[in-house]
Short mmCIF file of C-alpha atoms in Angstrom, two decimals:
data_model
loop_
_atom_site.label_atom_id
_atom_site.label_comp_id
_atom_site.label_asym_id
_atom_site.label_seq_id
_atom_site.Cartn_x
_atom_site.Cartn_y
_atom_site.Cartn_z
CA UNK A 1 113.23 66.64 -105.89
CA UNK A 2 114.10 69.96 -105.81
CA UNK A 3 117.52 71.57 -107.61
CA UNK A 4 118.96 73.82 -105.32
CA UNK A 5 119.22 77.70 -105.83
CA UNK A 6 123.19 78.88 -105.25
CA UNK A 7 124.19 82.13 -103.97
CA UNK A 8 127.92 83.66 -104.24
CA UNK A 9 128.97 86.18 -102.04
CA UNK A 10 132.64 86.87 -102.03
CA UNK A 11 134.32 83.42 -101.63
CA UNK A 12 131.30 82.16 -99.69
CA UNK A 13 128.35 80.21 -101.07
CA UNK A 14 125.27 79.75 -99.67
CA UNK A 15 122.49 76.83 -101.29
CA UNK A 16 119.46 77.53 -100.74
CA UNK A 17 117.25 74.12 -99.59
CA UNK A 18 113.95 74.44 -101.77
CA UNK A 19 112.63 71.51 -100.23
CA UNK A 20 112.74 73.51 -97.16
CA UNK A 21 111.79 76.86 -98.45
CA UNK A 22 108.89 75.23 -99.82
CA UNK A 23 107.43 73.52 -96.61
CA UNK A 24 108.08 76.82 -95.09
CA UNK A 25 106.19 78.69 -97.77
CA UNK A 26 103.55 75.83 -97.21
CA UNK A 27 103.04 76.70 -93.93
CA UNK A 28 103.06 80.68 -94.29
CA UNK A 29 100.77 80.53 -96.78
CA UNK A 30 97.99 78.07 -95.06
CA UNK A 31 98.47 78.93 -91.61
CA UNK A 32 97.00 81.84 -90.08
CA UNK A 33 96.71 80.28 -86.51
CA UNK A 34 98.95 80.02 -83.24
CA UNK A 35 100.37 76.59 -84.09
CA UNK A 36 102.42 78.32 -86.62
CA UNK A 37 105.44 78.49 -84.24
CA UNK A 38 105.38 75.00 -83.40
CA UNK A 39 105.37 74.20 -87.07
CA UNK A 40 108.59 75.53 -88.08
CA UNK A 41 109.95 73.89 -84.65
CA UNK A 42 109.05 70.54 -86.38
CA UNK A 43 111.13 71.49 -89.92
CA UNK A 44 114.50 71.73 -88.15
CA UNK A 45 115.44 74.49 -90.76
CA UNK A 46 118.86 75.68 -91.37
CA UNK A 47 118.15 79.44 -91.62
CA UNK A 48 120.07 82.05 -93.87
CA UNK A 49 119.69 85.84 -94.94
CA UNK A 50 118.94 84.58 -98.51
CA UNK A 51 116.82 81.81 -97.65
CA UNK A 52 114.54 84.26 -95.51
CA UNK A 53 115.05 86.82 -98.17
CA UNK A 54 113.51 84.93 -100.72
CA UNK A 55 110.81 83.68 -98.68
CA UNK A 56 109.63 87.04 -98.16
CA UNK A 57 109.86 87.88 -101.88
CA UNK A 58 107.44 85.29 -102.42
CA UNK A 59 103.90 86.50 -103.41
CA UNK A 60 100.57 85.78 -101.58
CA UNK A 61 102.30 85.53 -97.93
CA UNK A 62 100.64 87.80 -95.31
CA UNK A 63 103.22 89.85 -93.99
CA UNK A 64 102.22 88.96 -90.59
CA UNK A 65 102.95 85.56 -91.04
CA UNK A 66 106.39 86.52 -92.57
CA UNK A 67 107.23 88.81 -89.49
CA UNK A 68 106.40 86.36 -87.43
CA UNK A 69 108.49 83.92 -88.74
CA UNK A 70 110.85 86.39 -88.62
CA UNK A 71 110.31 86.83 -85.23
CA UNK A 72 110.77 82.90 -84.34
CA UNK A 73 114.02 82.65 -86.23
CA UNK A 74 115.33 85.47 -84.06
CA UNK A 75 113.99 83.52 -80.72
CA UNK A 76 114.80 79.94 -82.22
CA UNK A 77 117.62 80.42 -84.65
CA UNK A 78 120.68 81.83 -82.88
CA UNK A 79 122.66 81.58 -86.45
CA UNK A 80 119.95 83.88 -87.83
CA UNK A 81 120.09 87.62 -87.75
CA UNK A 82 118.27 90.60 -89.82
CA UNK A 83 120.14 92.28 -92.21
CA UNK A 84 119.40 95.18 -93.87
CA UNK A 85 118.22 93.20 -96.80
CA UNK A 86 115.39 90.95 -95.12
CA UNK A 87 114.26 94.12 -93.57
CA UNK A 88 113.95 95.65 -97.14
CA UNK A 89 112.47 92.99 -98.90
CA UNK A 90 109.88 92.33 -95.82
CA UNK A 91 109.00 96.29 -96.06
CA UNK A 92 108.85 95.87 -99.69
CA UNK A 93 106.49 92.82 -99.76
CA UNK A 94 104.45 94.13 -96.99
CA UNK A 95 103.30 97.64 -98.21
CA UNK A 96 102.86 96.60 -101.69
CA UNK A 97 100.13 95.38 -103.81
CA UNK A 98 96.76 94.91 -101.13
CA UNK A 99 98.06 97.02 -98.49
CA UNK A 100 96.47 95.35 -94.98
CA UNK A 101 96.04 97.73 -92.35
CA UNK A 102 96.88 94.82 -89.26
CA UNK A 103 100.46 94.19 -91.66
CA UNK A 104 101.44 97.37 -91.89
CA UNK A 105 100.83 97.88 -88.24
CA UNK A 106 101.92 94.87 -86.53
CA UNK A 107 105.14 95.36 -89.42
CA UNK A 108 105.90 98.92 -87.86
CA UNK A 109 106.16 97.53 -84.02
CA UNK A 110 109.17 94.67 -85.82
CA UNK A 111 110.87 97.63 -86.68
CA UNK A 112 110.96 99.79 -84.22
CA UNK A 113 111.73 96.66 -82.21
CA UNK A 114 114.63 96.18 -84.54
CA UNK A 115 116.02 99.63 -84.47
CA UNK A 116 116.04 100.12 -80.89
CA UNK A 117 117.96 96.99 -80.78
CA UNK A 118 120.52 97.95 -83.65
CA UNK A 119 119.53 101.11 -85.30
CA UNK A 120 122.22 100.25 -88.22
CA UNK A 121 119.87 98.29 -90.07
CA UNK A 122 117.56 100.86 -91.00
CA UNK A 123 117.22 102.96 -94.04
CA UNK A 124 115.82 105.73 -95.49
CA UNK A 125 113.77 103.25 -98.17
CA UNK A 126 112.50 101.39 -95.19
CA UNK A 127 110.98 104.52 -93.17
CA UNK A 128 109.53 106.09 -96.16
CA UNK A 129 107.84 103.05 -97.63
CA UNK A 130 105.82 102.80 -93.70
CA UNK A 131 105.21 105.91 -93.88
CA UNK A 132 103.81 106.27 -97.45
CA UNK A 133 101.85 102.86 -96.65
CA UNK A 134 100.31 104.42 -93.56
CA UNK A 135 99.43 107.59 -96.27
CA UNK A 136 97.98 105.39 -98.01
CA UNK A 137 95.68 103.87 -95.45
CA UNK A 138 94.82 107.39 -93.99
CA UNK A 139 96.88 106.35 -90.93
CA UNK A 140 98.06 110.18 -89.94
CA UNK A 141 99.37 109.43 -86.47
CA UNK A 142 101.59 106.40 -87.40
CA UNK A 143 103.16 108.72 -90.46
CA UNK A 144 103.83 110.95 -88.07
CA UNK A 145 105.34 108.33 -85.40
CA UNK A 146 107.59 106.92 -88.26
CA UNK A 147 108.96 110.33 -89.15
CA UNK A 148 109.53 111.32 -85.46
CA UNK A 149 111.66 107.94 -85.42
CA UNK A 150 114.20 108.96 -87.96
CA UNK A 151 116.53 110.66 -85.69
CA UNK A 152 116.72 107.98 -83.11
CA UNK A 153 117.20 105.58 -86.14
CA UNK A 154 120.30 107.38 -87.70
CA UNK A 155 118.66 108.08 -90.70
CA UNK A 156 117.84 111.67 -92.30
CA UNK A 157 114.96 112.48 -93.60
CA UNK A 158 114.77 113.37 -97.93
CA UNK A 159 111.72 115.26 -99.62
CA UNK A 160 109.70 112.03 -99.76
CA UNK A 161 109.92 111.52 -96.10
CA UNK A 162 108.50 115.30 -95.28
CA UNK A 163 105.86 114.78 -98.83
CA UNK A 164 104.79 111.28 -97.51
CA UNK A 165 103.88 112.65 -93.57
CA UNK A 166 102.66 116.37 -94.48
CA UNK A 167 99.87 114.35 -97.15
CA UNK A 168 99.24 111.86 -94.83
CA UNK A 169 99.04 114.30 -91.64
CA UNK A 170 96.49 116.49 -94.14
CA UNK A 171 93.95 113.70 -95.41
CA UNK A 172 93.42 113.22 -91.23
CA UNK A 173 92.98 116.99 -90.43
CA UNK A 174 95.80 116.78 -88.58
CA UNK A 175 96.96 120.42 -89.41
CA UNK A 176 99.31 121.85 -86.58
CA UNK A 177 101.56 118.67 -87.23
CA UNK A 178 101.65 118.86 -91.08
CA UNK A 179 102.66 122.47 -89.98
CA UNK A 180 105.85 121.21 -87.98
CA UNK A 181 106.92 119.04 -90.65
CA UNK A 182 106.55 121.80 -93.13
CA UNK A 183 108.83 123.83 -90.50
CA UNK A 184 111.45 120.96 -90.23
CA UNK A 185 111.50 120.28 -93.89
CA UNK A 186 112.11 124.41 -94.34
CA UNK A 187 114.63 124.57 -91.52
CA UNK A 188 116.33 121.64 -93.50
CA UNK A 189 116.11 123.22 -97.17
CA UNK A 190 114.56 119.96 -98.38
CA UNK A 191 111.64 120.79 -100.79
CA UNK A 192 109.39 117.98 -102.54
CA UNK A 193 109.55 118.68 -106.58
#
């Protein structure tokens, strides 16, 4: 029997249901199939920002199992919705440790989907940590799609951002764009140390 975990906020307090957290982690961590979906249906879960929060915080989940979770809440849950804070701690757990190149990806198309819905919820911290993960896998062309997001995302882009897409954009030869973003990052007086 599991003791409960209990979260104050303000005057409100949230318990989170480890029984439930762990058949959910359970099933993230075993299932890699499509009956995934129709798993959770069965749990009947009571779904909260903290309890999804520290799901994803969990170690040795794939992120694409966690975004699509994510993604069922949304569909199945209408109590649920992203905050800022699941977004960050699924960006977090995603692009560290064993980067995969199919999260990272398939993690990029929830938030864009995200922040052409409600733009609000991204950050600064969340752009830069896709872009330096797609740096990291030598993935030019996203970096560069990320960064070209910021704009439509309400966010502004700091030295990191323009550091992150120039070294990506140069480990792919991709010279004429590292150029532009050395141009916007001049333009916007923003040097890297």
């Amino acid at each position: 029997e599991g003791v409960d975990v209990e979260l104050r906020k303000g005057q409100e307090v949230y318990e989170i249901d480890l029984e439930q957290l762990e058949s959910v982690l359970s099933l993230l961590q075993s299932s890699a199939d499509g009956s995934l979906e129709s798993n959770f249906d069965a749990l009947n879960l009571t779904l909260h920002p903290e309890f999804v929060v520290k799901l994803v915080e969990t170690p040795l989940v794939l992120g694409e199992n966690l975004i699509r979770f994510i993604k069922w809440a949304l569909k199945e849950k209408p109590e649920f919705r992203v905050t800022t804070h699941v977004l960050d701690a699924l960006v977090r757990s995603t692009c560290s440790g064993l980067v995969r190149k199919r999260d990272v990806y398939f993690l990029w198309d929830f938030v864009k989907e995200i922040g052409e819905k409600e733009n609000t919820l991204l950050n600064l911290e969340i752009l830069n940590e896709l872009i330096s993960s797609f740096s990291k896998l030598g993935k030019g062309k996203a970096a560069f799609e990320v960064f070209n997001k910021f704009a439509d995302f309400g966010c502004v882009p700091n030295a990191d951002s323009y550091y992150f897409t120039i070294e990506a954009l140069c480990r792919r030869s991709f010279f004429d764009w590292a150029l532009s973003v050395c141009e916007k990052m001049l333009d916007a007086g923003v040097l890297p140390d």
